[in-house]
Amino acid sequence: MRFAKRMDSFGEGVFSALAEIRRKKEANGERVIDFSIGAPNIPPAPHIRQALCEAAADEKNYVYAISDRPELLAAAAGWYDRRYGVKLDPQTEICSVMGSQEGLAHIALSVIDEGDLVLVPSPCYPVFGDGPRIAGAQIWHMEQKKENGYVIRLDEIPEEIAKKARLMVVSYPNNPTTALAPDSFYEELVAFAEKYDIIVIHDNAYSELVFDGASCGSFLKFPGAKEVGVEFNSLSKTYGMAGARVGFCLGNEQVIARLRLLKSNMDYGMFLPVQMAAEAALNGDQSCVETTRKAYERRRDVLCGSFGEAGWQMEKPKATMFVWAPVPEGYADSRQFAMELVERAGVLVTPGSAFGESGEGFVRIALVQDEETILEAAEALKRSGMFSGN
């Protein structure tokens, strides 16, 4: 058999590999506390689950959806208006996606050609680069450096690269670095994209997980943003609907039209009960959003505090559901440290190298365990003898 050469650049997904490590250790009766995958374990609020259950019980809802319900698009537009002060036309500036991952994986196919240059942050969530690679793009990495607060410096992109670029992917609050970007960055981003005729994709999955009384908005609220790009948003973290796979691409109507055209040839729309549950989430009582944010903030405080007491010092993140933690001295790389950590302490984290070369020297810890389990993990770190002072 002969296979597609495009797949030669892809290995097994890091999260699948980590899940296999956990499976094997648990099959041997070993305890593993998994902080590797950002799978939310805070369930949707009761009114969201009720809407899903009622819709799923209706036999009429098992037909092909074909397209987005007008009620779903109106709910997304209303949420963006109330939350960010961004007005969107539901019919032309919003398209549902089956989770941001699906949209980010496919959108490059609709807006670039093979061989085009795409600007991708480094380190970054893997699909930011993998989606354009599937489309046959060339990738140029925009460094997110610690000394710059992990915010991309657009003035460091060579002009010859900017002139060639067709598309760029940006995301703040950032996964994995947890950084927030100031308003000035987005103002510069719009001007940069206008100057070089680059389509911007902004992933805004973590806008509701910002801590210590701070907040952030939408890329689309900045003047000119809708003229140069789109934003992805998701109900996975905000409403705990990760397994339901529902999100949105919003903004520039030409980009939205191309994505809709692509999706019309790839799927038959989102399961109608999921659409109805999403409508309940967006239109209903929003107190669950604050409850979820506070839960992640408490987990952050407990984890950073208890892991620090165990000898592993790390900065508290300002946002997201992750901690970007330095690899302790004495380890050759993040993968070696992560493998030793799960072997000696039974604590599973994601090596920073999984997010690109610039992620080396760090690991990502997902705040997906309750506070009691986090304290259990801290005790395991103490017993492991891997950290100074133990």
mmCIF file of C-alpha atoms in Angstrom:
data_model
loop_
_atom_site.group_PDB
_atom_site.id
_atom_site.type_symbol
_atom_site.label_atom_id
_atom_site.label_comp_id
_atom_site.label_asym_id
_atom_site.label_seq_id
_atom_site.Cartn_x
_atom_site.Cartn_y
_atom_site.Cartn_z
ATOM 1 C CA MET A 1 0.000 0.000 0.000
ATOM 2 C CA ARG A 2 1.016 3.588 -0.602
ATOM 3 C CA PHE A 3 -0.021 6.330 1.800
ATOM 4 C CA ALA A 4 -0.281 10.111 1.901
ATOM 5 C CA LYS A 5 3.117 11.765 2.265
ATOM 6 C CA ARG A 6 1.509 14.608 4.229
ATOM 7 C CA MET A 7 1.221 12.274 7.205
ATOM 8 C CA ASP A 8 4.962 11.630 7.317
ATOM 9 C CA SER A 9 5.471 14.782 9.390
ATOM 10 C CA PHE A 10 2.954 13.666 12.018
ATOM 11 C CA GLY A 11 3.744 11.350 14.878
ATOM 12 C CA GLU A 12 1.341 9.975 17.439
ATOM 13 C CA GLY A 13 -0.442 12.809 19.194
ATOM 14 C CA VAL A 14 1.251 13.609 22.495
ATOM 15 C CA PHE A 15 -1.975 13.298 24.446
ATOM 16 C CA SER A 16 -2.642 9.849 23.023
ATOM 17 C CA ALA A 17 0.865 8.789 24.041
ATOM 18 C CA LEU A 18 0.394 10.126 27.562
ATOM 19 C CA ALA A 19 -2.968 8.379 27.858
ATOM 20 C CA GLU A 20 -1.288 5.105 26.878
ATOM 21 C CA ILE A 21 1.322 5.561 29.629
ATOM 22 C CA ARG A 22 -1.462 6.056 32.133
ATOM 23 C CA ARG A 23 -3.383 3.043 30.841
ATOM 24 C CA LYS A 24 -0.400 0.701 31.171
ATOM 25 C CA LYS A 25 0.485 1.842 34.677
ATOM 26 C CA GLU A 26 -3.088 1.574 35.890
ATOM 27 C CA ALA A 27 -3.352 -1.897 34.328
ATOM 28 C CA ASN A 28 -0.450 -2.845 36.595
ATOM 29 C CA GLY A 29 -2.351 -1.563 39.599
ATOM 30 C CA GLU A 30 -0.366 1.669 39.937
ATOM 31 C CA ARG A 31 -1.960 4.955 40.967
ATOM 32 C CA VAL A 32 -1.561 7.757 38.384
ATOM 33 C CA ILE A 33 -2.702 11.322 39.010
ATOM 34 C CA ASP A 34 -3.177 12.782 35.558
ATOM 35 C CA PHE A 35 -2.536 16.502 34.975
ATOM 36 C CA SER A 36 -1.594 16.051 31.322
ATOM 37 C CA ILE A 37 -4.749 16.586 29.261
ATOM 38 C CA GLY A 38 -6.849 19.713 29.640
ATOM 39 C CA ALA A 39 -10.109 17.771 29.856
ATOM 40 C CA PRO A 40 -12.481 19.770 32.091
ATOM 41 C CA ASN A 41 -13.984 17.717 34.924
ATOM 42 C CA ILE A 42 -16.464 20.395 36.024
ATOM 43 C CA PRO A 43 -19.796 19.339 34.495
ATOM 44 C CA PRO A 44 -22.271 21.654 32.777
ATOM 45 C CA ALA A 45 -24.816 23.414 34.982
ATOM 46 C CA PRO A 46 -28.125 21.562 35.562
ATOM 47 C CA HIS A 47 -30.115 23.746 33.154
ATOM 48 C CA ILE A 48 -27.682 22.895 30.331
ATOM 49 C CA ARG A 49 -27.837 19.161 31.022
ATOM 50 C CA GLN A 50 -31.617 19.332 31.235
ATOM 51 C CA ALA A 51 -31.866 21.031 27.829
ATOM 52 C CA LEU A 52 -29.654 18.338 26.322
ATOM 53 C CA CYS A 53 -31.604 15.483 27.901
ATOM 54 C CA GLU A 54 -34.991 16.846 26.864
ATOM 55 C CA ALA A 55 -33.840 17.409 23.294
ATOM 56 C CA ALA A 56 -32.202 13.984 23.122
ATOM 57 C CA ALA A 57 -35.478 12.372 24.258
ATOM 58 C CA ASP A 58 -37.310 13.868 21.287
ATOM 59 C CA GLU A 59 -37.245 11.432 18.383
ATOM 60 C CA LYS A 60 -37.540 14.272 15.865
ATOM 61 C CA ASN A 61 -34.044 15.498 16.755
ATOM 62 C CA TYR A 62 -32.179 12.552 15.230
ATOM 63 C CA VAL A 63 -32.309 13.836 11.657
ATOM 64 C CA TYR A 64 -29.355 15.494 9.924
ATOM 65 C CA ALA A 65 -28.962 19.028 11.195
ATOM 66 C CA ILE A 66 -27.433 20.101 7.837
ATOM 67 C CA SER A 67 -26.838 23.641 9.118
ATOM 68 C CA ASP A 68 -26.800 25.711 12.291
ATOM 69 C CA ARG A 69 -30.117 26.463 13.939
ATOM 70 C CA PRO A 70 -30.950 30.187 13.656
ATOM 71 C CA GLU A 71 -31.548 30.103 17.421
ATOM 72 C CA LEU A 72 -27.992 28.883 17.998
ATOM 73 C CA LEU A 73 -26.457 31.618 15.851
ATOM 74 C CA ALA A 74 -28.615 34.247 17.563
ATOM 75 C CA ALA A 75 -27.538 32.931 20.969
ATOM 76 C CA ALA A 76 -23.849 33.202 20.026
ATOM 77 C CA ALA A 77 -24.347 36.726 18.674
ATOM 78 C CA GLY A 78 -26.191 37.767 21.815
ATOM 79 C CA TRP A 79 -23.500 36.321 24.070
ATOM 80 C CA TYR A 80 -20.746 38.169 22.186
ATOM 81 C CA ASP A 81 -22.685 41.408 22.442
ATOM 82 C CA ARG A 82 -23.332 41.053 26.180
ATOM 83 C CA ARG A 83 -19.914 39.677 27.114
ATOM 84 C CA TYR A 84 -17.536 41.596 24.847
ATOM 85 C CA GLY A 85 -19.596 44.439 23.373
ATOM 86 C CA VAL A 86 -19.027 42.922 19.921
ATOM 87 C CA LYS A 87 -21.942 43.008 17.474
ATOM 88 C CA LEU A 88 -22.088 40.215 14.916
ATOM 89 C CA ASP A 89 -24.493 39.329 12.116
ATOM 90 C CA PRO A 90 -25.681 35.804 13.005
ATOM 91 C CA GLN A 91 -26.224 34.885 9.379
ATOM 92 C CA THR A 92 -22.920 35.998 7.884
ATOM 93 C CA GLU A 93 -20.375 36.389 10.686
ATOM 94 C CA ILE A 94 -20.846 33.212 12.765
ATOM 95 C CA CYS A 95 -20.340 29.538 11.979
ATOM 96 C CA SER A 96 -20.523 26.686 14.473
ATOM 97 C CA VAL A 97 -17.688 24.168 14.722
ATOM 98 C CA MET A 98 -17.583 20.824 16.472
ATOM 99 C CA GLY A 99 -15.254 22.198 19.096
ATOM 100 C CA SER A 100 -12.497 24.728 18.425
ATOM 101 C CA GLN A 101 -10.081 21.873 17.663
ATOM 102 C CA GLU A 102 -12.111 20.813 14.646
ATOM 103 C CA GLY A 103 -12.394 24.355 13.335
ATOM 104 C CA LEU A 104 -8.720 25.117 13.854
ATOM 105 C CA ALA A 105 -7.763 21.853 12.148
ATOM 106 C CA HIS A 106 -9.810 22.615 9.043
ATOM 107 C CA ILE A 107 -9.945 26.362 8.510
ATOM 108 C CA ALA A 108 -6.574 26.569 6.742
ATOM 109 C CA LEU A 109 -7.942 24.254 4.043
ATOM 110 C CA SER A 110 -10.495 26.932 3.187
ATOM 111 C CA VAL A 111 -8.259 30.022 3.085
ATOM 112 C CA ILE A 112 -4.748 29.039 1.945
ATOM 113 C CA ASP A 113 -3.140 27.040 -0.840
ATOM 114 C CA GLU A 114 -0.432 24.410 -0.626
ATOM 115 C CA GLY A 115 2.961 26.010 -0.114
ATOM 116 C CA ASP A 116 1.598 29.221 1.433
ATOM 117 C CA LEU A 117 3.345 30.606 4.506
ATOM 118 C CA VAL A 118 1.537 30.579 7.856
ATOM 119 C CA LEU A 119 2.744 32.310 11.022
ATOM 120 C CA VAL A 120 2.293 30.174 14.137
ATOM 121 C CA PRO A 121 3.273 30.957 17.750
ATOM 122 C CA SER A 122 5.928 28.937 19.532
ATOM 123 C CA PRO A 123 5.339 27.317 21.922
ATOM 124 C CA CYS A 124 1.745 26.667 20.950
ATOM 125 C CA TYR A 125 -1.141 24.267 21.171
ATOM 126 C CA PRO A 126 -0.300 21.608 18.541
ATOM 127 C CA VAL A 127 -3.332 22.054 16.253
ATOM 128 C CA PHE A 128 -2.326 25.679 15.551
ATOM 129 C CA GLY A 129 0.464 24.313 13.382
ATOM 130 C CA ASP A 130 -0.996 20.930 12.514
ATOM 131 C CA GLY A 131 -4.055 22.394 10.775
ATOM 132 C CA PRO A 132 -1.983 24.478 8.349
ATOM 133 C CA ARG A 133 0.390 21.515 7.806
ATOM 134 C CA ILE A 134 -2.547 19.362 6.720
ATOM 135 C CA ALA A 135 -3.299 22.081 4.179
ATOM 136 C CA GLY A 136 0.293 21.866 2.915
ATOM 137 C CA ALA A 137 1.476 25.153 4.402
ATOM 138 C CA GLN A 138 4.983 26.242 5.243
ATOM 139 C CA ILE A 139 5.259 27.203 8.920
ATOM 140 C CA TRP A 140 7.201 30.138 10.379
ATOM 141 C CA HIS A 141 7.300 30.295 14.161
ATOM 142 C CA MET A 142 6.653 33.503 16.083
ATOM 143 C CA GLU A 143 8.566 33.164 19.352
ATOM 144 C CA GLN A 144 6.718 33.706 22.619
ATOM 145 C CA LYS A 145 9.595 34.582 24.916
ATOM 146 C CA LYS A 146 9.510 34.668 28.699
ATOM 147 C CA GLU A 147 11.328 38.013 28.753
ATOM 148 C CA ASN A 148 8.442 39.481 26.708
ATOM 149 C CA GLY A 149 5.782 38.008 28.974
ATOM 150 C CA TYR A 150 5.244 35.316 26.326
ATOM 151 C CA VAL A 151 3.579 37.909 24.085
ATOM 152 C CA ILE A 152 4.588 37.814 20.410
ATOM 153 C CA ARG A 153 6.727 40.723 19.266
ATOM 154 C CA LEU A 154 5.368 41.530 15.825
ATOM 155 C CA ASP A 155 8.304 43.852 15.130
ATOM 156 C CA GLU A 156 10.614 40.815 15.330
ATOM 157 C CA ILE A 157 8.976 39.193 12.300
ATOM 158 C CA PRO A 158 11.271 39.855 9.297
ATOM 159 C CA GLU A 159 9.599 41.943 6.606
ATOM 160 C CA GLU A 160 10.320 39.352 3.907
ATOM 161 C CA ILE A 161 8.455 36.779 6.025
ATOM 162 C CA ALA A 162 5.525 39.128 6.690
ATOM 163 C CA LYS A 163 5.182 39.857 2.974
ATOM 164 C CA LYS A 164 4.959 36.142 2.168
ATOM 165 C CA ALA A 165 2.567 35.216 4.966
ATOM 166 C CA ARG A 166 -1.071 34.503 4.139
ATOM 167 C CA LEU A 167 -2.352 33.492 7.555
ATOM 168 C CA MET A 168 -1.345 33.841 11.210
ATOM 169 C CA VAL A 169 -2.604 32.112 14.344
ATOM 170 C CA VAL A 170 -2.634 33.895 17.711
ATOM 171 C CA SER A 171 -4.121 32.945 21.067
ATOM 172 C CA TYR A 172 -4.413 34.815 24.368
ATOM 173 C CA PRO A 173 -5.034 33.844 27.136
ATOM 174 C CA ASN A 174 -2.391 31.467 25.929
ATOM 175 C CA ASN A 175 -2.117 27.701 26.020
ATOM 176 C CA PRO A 176 0.409 26.550 27.191
ATOM 177 C CA THR A 177 2.196 29.631 28.607
ATOM 178 C CA THR A 178 -0.969 31.036 30.336
ATOM 179 C CA ALA A 179 -0.007 34.588 29.241
ATOM 180 C CA LEU A 180 -2.415 37.459 28.682
ATOM 181 C CA ALA A 181 -1.816 40.058 25.959
ATOM 182 C CA PRO A 182 -2.347 43.808 26.493
ATOM 183 C CA ASP A 183 -4.743 45.805 24.340
ATOM 184 C CA SER A 184 -1.761 47.398 22.622
ATOM 185 C CA PHE A 185 -0.801 44.007 21.184
ATOM 186 C CA TYR A 186 -4.166 43.606 19.468
ATOM 187 C CA GLU A 187 -4.021 47.146 18.099
ATOM 188 C CA GLU A 188 -0.596 46.363 16.624
ATOM 189 C CA LEU A 189 -1.898 43.003 15.357
ATOM 190 C CA VAL A 190 -4.727 44.599 13.372
ATOM 191 C CA ALA A 191 -2.351 47.160 11.850
ATOM 192 C CA PHE A 192 0.198 44.433 11.034
ATOM 193 C CA ALA A 193 -2.425 42.259 9.333
ATOM 194 C CA GLU A 194 -3.782 45.187 7.348
ATOM 195 C CA LYS A 195 -0.298 46.226 6.200
ATOM 196 C CA TYR A 196 0.701 42.770 4.963
ATOM 197 C CA ASP A 197 -2.741 41.449 3.923
ATOM 198 C CA ILE A 198 -2.654 38.541 6.396
ATOM 199 C CA ILE A 199 -5.712 36.697 7.694
ATOM 200 C CA VAL A 200 -5.693 36.490 11.497
ATOM 201 C CA ILE A 201 -7.093 33.563 13.460
ATOM 202 C CA HIS A 202 -7.437 34.274 17.176
ATOM 203 C CA ASP A 203 -8.274 31.424 19.556
ATOM 204 C CA ASN A 204 -10.138 32.783 22.590
ATOM 205 C CA ALA A 205 -11.023 29.566 24.405
ATOM 206 C CA TYR A 206 -9.928 30.784 27.844
ATOM 207 C CA SER A 207 -11.406 34.272 28.070
ATOM 208 C CA GLU A 208 -13.596 33.247 31.034
ATOM 209 C CA LEU A 209 -10.735 31.684 33.004
ATOM 210 C CA VAL A 210 -8.896 34.849 34.059
ATOM 211 C CA PHE A 211 -7.974 35.174 37.717
ATOM 212 C CA ASP A 212 -7.315 37.638 40.543
ATOM 213 C CA GLY A 213 -10.107 39.990 39.518
ATOM 214 C CA ALA A 214 -8.719 40.614 36.034
ATOM 215 C CA SER A 215 -10.623 40.085 32.792
ATOM 216 C CA CYS A 216 -10.030 39.982 29.075
ATOM 217 C CA GLY A 217 -12.138 40.565 26.023
ATOM 218 C CA SER A 218 -12.238 39.593 22.385
ATOM 219 C CA PHE A 219 -9.896 40.256 19.486
ATOM 220 C CA LEU A 220 -12.994 41.300 17.547
ATOM 221 C CA LYS A 221 -13.660 44.310 19.788
ATOM 222 C CA PHE A 222 -10.688 46.186 18.334
ATOM 223 C CA PRO A 223 -11.321 48.526 15.394
ATOM 224 C CA GLY A 224 -10.550 46.818 12.091
ATOM 225 C CA ALA A 225 -10.366 43.304 13.561
ATOM 226 C CA LYS A 226 -13.344 41.963 11.617
ATOM 227 C CA GLU A 227 -11.757 43.268 8.427
ATOM 228 C CA VAL A 228 -8.645 41.116 8.931
ATOM 229 C CA GLY A 229 -9.710 37.983 10.732
ATOM 230 C CA VAL A 230 -11.835 35.686 12.830
ATOM 231 C CA GLU A 231 -11.956 34.375 16.361
ATOM 232 C CA PHE A 232 -12.651 30.894 17.671
ATOM 233 C CA ASN A 233 -14.509 30.441 20.918
ATOM 234 C CA SER A 234 -15.601 27.308 22.693
ATOM 235 C CA LEU A 235 -18.128 26.099 25.252
ATOM 236 C CA SER A 236 -15.755 23.382 26.455
ATOM 237 C CA LYS A 237 -14.109 25.228 29.337
ATOM 238 C CA THR A 238 -16.589 28.022 29.971
ATOM 239 C CA TYR A 239 -19.605 25.705 30.355
ATOM 240 C CA GLY A 240 -18.003 22.286 30.856
ATOM 241 C CA MET A 241 -19.300 21.010 27.511
ATOM 242 C CA ALA A 242 -15.986 19.567 26.298
ATOM 243 C CA GLY A 243 -17.365 16.173 25.252
ATOM 244 C CA ALA A 244 -20.328 17.752 23.488
ATOM 245 C CA ARG A 245 -17.916 19.390 21.002
ATOM 246 C CA VAL A 246 -19.419 22.793 20.317
ATOM 247 C CA GLY A 247 -17.726 26.064 19.477
ATOM 248 C CA PHE A 248 -17.858 28.935 17.025
ATOM 249 C CA CYS A 249 -15.823 30.747 14.404
ATOM 250 C CA LEU A 250 -16.811 34.418 14.367
ATOM 251 C CA GLY A 251 -15.800 37.566 12.532
ATOM 252 C CA ASN A 252 -14.863 38.269 8.922
ATOM 253 C CA GLU A 253 -17.766 37.236 6.710
ATOM 254 C CA GLN A 254 -15.568 36.172 3.791
ATOM 255 C CA VAL A 255 -13.576 33.782 5.984
ATOM 256 C CA ILE A 256 -16.782 32.508 7.588
ATOM 257 C CA ALA A 257 -18.305 31.879 4.161
ATOM 258 C CA ARG A 258 -15.271 29.846 3.057
ATOM 259 C CA LEU A 259 -15.312 27.758 6.248
ATOM 260 C CA ARG A 260 -19.046 27.131 5.899
ATOM 261 C CA LEU A 261 -18.526 26.018 2.305
ATOM 262 C CA LEU A 262 -15.805 23.596 3.378
ATOM 263 C CA LYS A 263 -17.894 22.188 6.207
ATOM 264 C CA SER A 264 -20.910 21.744 3.933
ATOM 265 C CA ASN A 265 -18.796 19.235 2.025
ATOM 266 C CA MET A 266 -17.460 17.491 5.123
ATOM 267 C CA ASP A 267 -20.287 17.008 7.625
ATOM 268 C CA TYR A 268 -24.045 17.209 8.105
ATOM 269 C CA GLY A 269 -24.020 19.662 10.968
ATOM 270 C CA MET A 270 -23.974 19.423 14.735
ATOM 271 C CA PHE A 271 -26.333 17.039 16.551
ATOM 272 C CA LEU A 272 -29.496 19.058 17.209
ATOM 273 C CA PRO A 273 -29.676 18.307 20.962
ATOM 274 C CA VAL A 274 -26.124 19.622 21.336
ATOM 275 C CA GLN A 275 -27.129 22.809 19.543
ATOM 276 C CA MET A 276 -30.068 23.200 21.906
ATOM 277 C CA ALA A 277 -27.900 22.621 24.959
ATOM 278 C CA ALA A 278 -25.491 25.267 23.670
ATOM 279 C CA GLU A 279 -28.386 27.691 23.296
ATOM 280 C CA ALA A 280 -29.360 27.023 26.925
ATOM 281 C CA ALA A 281 -25.784 27.659 28.013
ATOM 282 C CA LEU A 282 -25.429 30.943 26.136
ATOM 283 C CA ASN A 283 -28.901 32.288 26.938
ATOM 284 C CA GLY A 284 -29.345 30.966 30.461
ATOM 285 C CA ASP A 285 -28.161 31.801 33.974
ATOM 286 C CA GLN A 286 -24.486 32.782 33.756
ATOM 287 C CA SER A 287 -23.627 32.277 37.440
ATOM 288 C CA CYS A 288 -22.152 28.887 36.492
ATOM 289 C CA VAL A 289 -19.379 30.679 34.590
ATOM 290 C CA GLU A 290 -18.201 32.472 37.725
ATOM 291 C CA THR A 291 -18.503 29.273 39.763
ATOM 292 C CA THR A 292 -16.252 27.490 37.280
ATOM 293 C CA ARG A 293 -13.717 30.324 37.233
ATOM 294 C CA LYS A 294 -13.490 30.337 41.023
ATOM 295 C CA ALA A 295 -13.008 26.566 41.085
ATOM 296 C CA TYR A 296 -10.034 26.787 38.722
ATOM 297 C CA GLU A 297 -8.576 29.703 40.670
ATOM 298 C CA ARG A 298 -8.735 27.704 43.917
ATOM 299 C CA ARG A 299 -7.118 24.722 42.214
ATOM 300 C CA ARG A 300 -4.362 27.000 40.921
ATOM 301 C CA ASP A 301 -3.684 28.335 44.401
ATOM 302 C CA VAL A 302 -3.665 24.888 46.006
ATOM 303 C CA LEU A 303 -1.452 23.362 43.325
ATOM 304 C CA CYS A 304 1.137 26.122 43.147
ATOM 305 C CA GLY A 305 1.254 26.372 46.930
ATOM 306 C CA SER A 306 1.458 22.661 47.753
ATOM 307 C CA PHE A 307 3.828 21.795 44.894
ATOM 308 C CA GLY A 308 6.024 24.686 46.032
ATOM 309 C CA GLU A 309 6.100 23.284 49.563
ATOM 310 C CA ALA A 310 7.153 19.974 48.045
ATOM 311 C CA GLY A 311 10.151 21.707 46.469
ATOM 312 C CA TRP A 312 8.887 22.450 42.963
ATOM 313 C CA GLN A 313 8.603 26.217 42.600
ATOM 314 C CA MET A 314 6.341 27.688 39.909
ATOM 315 C CA GLU A 315 4.591 30.963 39.133
ATOM 316 C CA LYS A 316 0.847 31.251 39.541
ATOM 317 C CA PRO A 317 -0.812 31.639 36.133
ATOM 318 C CA LYS A 318 -2.909 34.730 35.493
ATOM 319 C CA ALA A 319 -5.342 32.806 33.315
ATOM 320 C CA THR A 320 -6.347 29.484 31.660
ATOM 321 C CA MET A 321 -6.693 26.071 33.270
ATOM 322 C CA PHE A 322 -2.958 25.348 33.149
ATOM 323 C CA VAL A 323 0.280 25.989 34.995
ATOM 324 C CA TRP A 324 3.457 26.467 32.918
ATOM 325 C CA ALA A 325 6.045 25.030 35.299
ATOM 326 C CA PRO A 326 9.833 25.012 34.920
ATOM 327 C CA VAL A 327 11.710 21.729 34.748
ATOM 328 C CA PRO A 328 13.914 21.451 37.861
ATOM 329 C CA GLU A 329 17.677 21.561 37.445
ATOM 330 C CA GLY A 330 19.423 18.314 36.689
ATOM 331 C CA TYR A 331 17.182 17.075 33.887
ATOM 332 C CA ALA A 332 18.274 16.977 30.255
ATOM 333 C CA ASP A 333 14.875 17.875 28.855
ATOM 334 C CA SER A 334 11.179 18.142 29.650
ATOM 335 C CA ARG A 335 10.328 14.691 28.366
ATOM 336 C CA GLN A 336 12.947 13.019 30.568
ATOM 337 C CA PHE A 337 11.614 14.896 33.582
ATOM 338 C CA ALA A 338 7.973 14.052 32.783
ATOM 339 C CA MET A 339 8.761 10.363 32.350
ATOM 340 C CA GLU A 340 10.690 10.230 35.621
ATOM 341 C CA LEU A 341 7.930 12.135 37.394
ATOM 342 C CA VAL A 342 5.272 9.601 36.442
ATOM 343 C CA GLU A 343 7.574 6.690 37.274
ATOM 344 C CA ARG A 344 8.673 7.940 40.693
ATOM 345 C CA ALA A 345 5.673 9.991 41.826
ATOM 346 C CA GLY A 346 2.793 8.693 39.714
ATOM 347 C CA VAL A 347 2.103 12.263 38.559
ATOM 348 C CA LEU A 348 1.542 12.733 34.828
ATOM 349 C CA VAL A 349 2.204 16.098 33.127
ATOM 350 C CA THR A 350 2.794 17.181 29.530
ATOM 351 C CA PRO A 351 6.397 17.886 28.434
ATOM 352 C CA GLY A 352 6.841 21.431 27.167
ATOM 353 C CA SER A 353 8.534 20.085 24.052
ATOM 354 C CA ALA A 354 5.120 18.782 22.957
ATOM 355 C CA PHE A 355 4.248 22.414 22.205
ATOM 356 C CA GLY A 356 7.331 23.034 20.065
ATOM 357 C CA GLU A 357 11.042 23.539 20.612
ATOM 358 C CA SER A 358 10.412 26.793 22.452
ATOM 359 C CA GLY A 359 8.500 24.872 25.085
ATOM 360 C CA GLU A 360 11.596 23.013 26.183
ATOM 361 C CA GLY A 361 12.533 23.577 29.804
ATOM 362 C CA PHE A 362 8.902 23.557 30.972
ATOM 363 C CA VAL A 363 6.004 21.196 31.513
ATOM 364 C CA ARG A 364 2.302 21.980 31.365
ATOM 365 C CA ILE A 365 0.126 21.017 34.320
ATOM 366 C CA ALA A 366 -3.636 20.955 33.702
ATOM 367 C CA LEU A 367 -5.870 21.974 36.598
ATOM 368 C CA VAL A 368 -8.199 19.032 36.050
ATOM 369 C CA GLN A 369 -8.062 17.423 39.496
ATOM 370 C CA ASP A 370 -9.982 18.446 42.589
ATOM 371 C CA GLU A 371 -8.197 20.050 45.522
ATOM 372 C CA GLU A 372 -7.962 16.845 47.550
ATOM 373 C CA THR A 373 -6.303 15.019 44.667
ATOM 374 C CA ILE A 374 -3.903 17.920 44.099
ATOM 375 C CA LEU A 375 -2.777 17.672 47.729
ATOM 376 C CA GLU A 376 -2.358 13.908 47.260
ATOM 377 C CA ALA A 377 -0.106 14.615 44.275
ATOM 378 C CA ALA A 378 1.941 17.088 46.338
ATOM 379 C CA GLU A 379 2.556 14.389 48.959
ATOM 380 C CA ALA A 380 3.661 12.039 46.178
ATOM 381 C CA LEU A 381 6.137 14.675 44.997
ATOM 382 C CA LYS A 382 7.593 14.902 48.502
ATOM 383 C CA ARG A 383 7.992 11.130 48.754
ATOM 384 C CA SER A 384 9.605 10.870 45.309
ATOM 385 C CA GLY A 385 12.833 12.537 46.397
ATOM 386 C CA MET A 386 13.016 14.362 43.061
ATOM 387 C CA PHE A 387 12.943 17.873 44.490
ATOM 388 C CA SER A 388 15.427 19.794 46.582
ATOM 389 C CA GLY A 389 14.937 19.676 50.317
ATOM 390 C CA ASN A 390 13.379 16.171 50.295
#
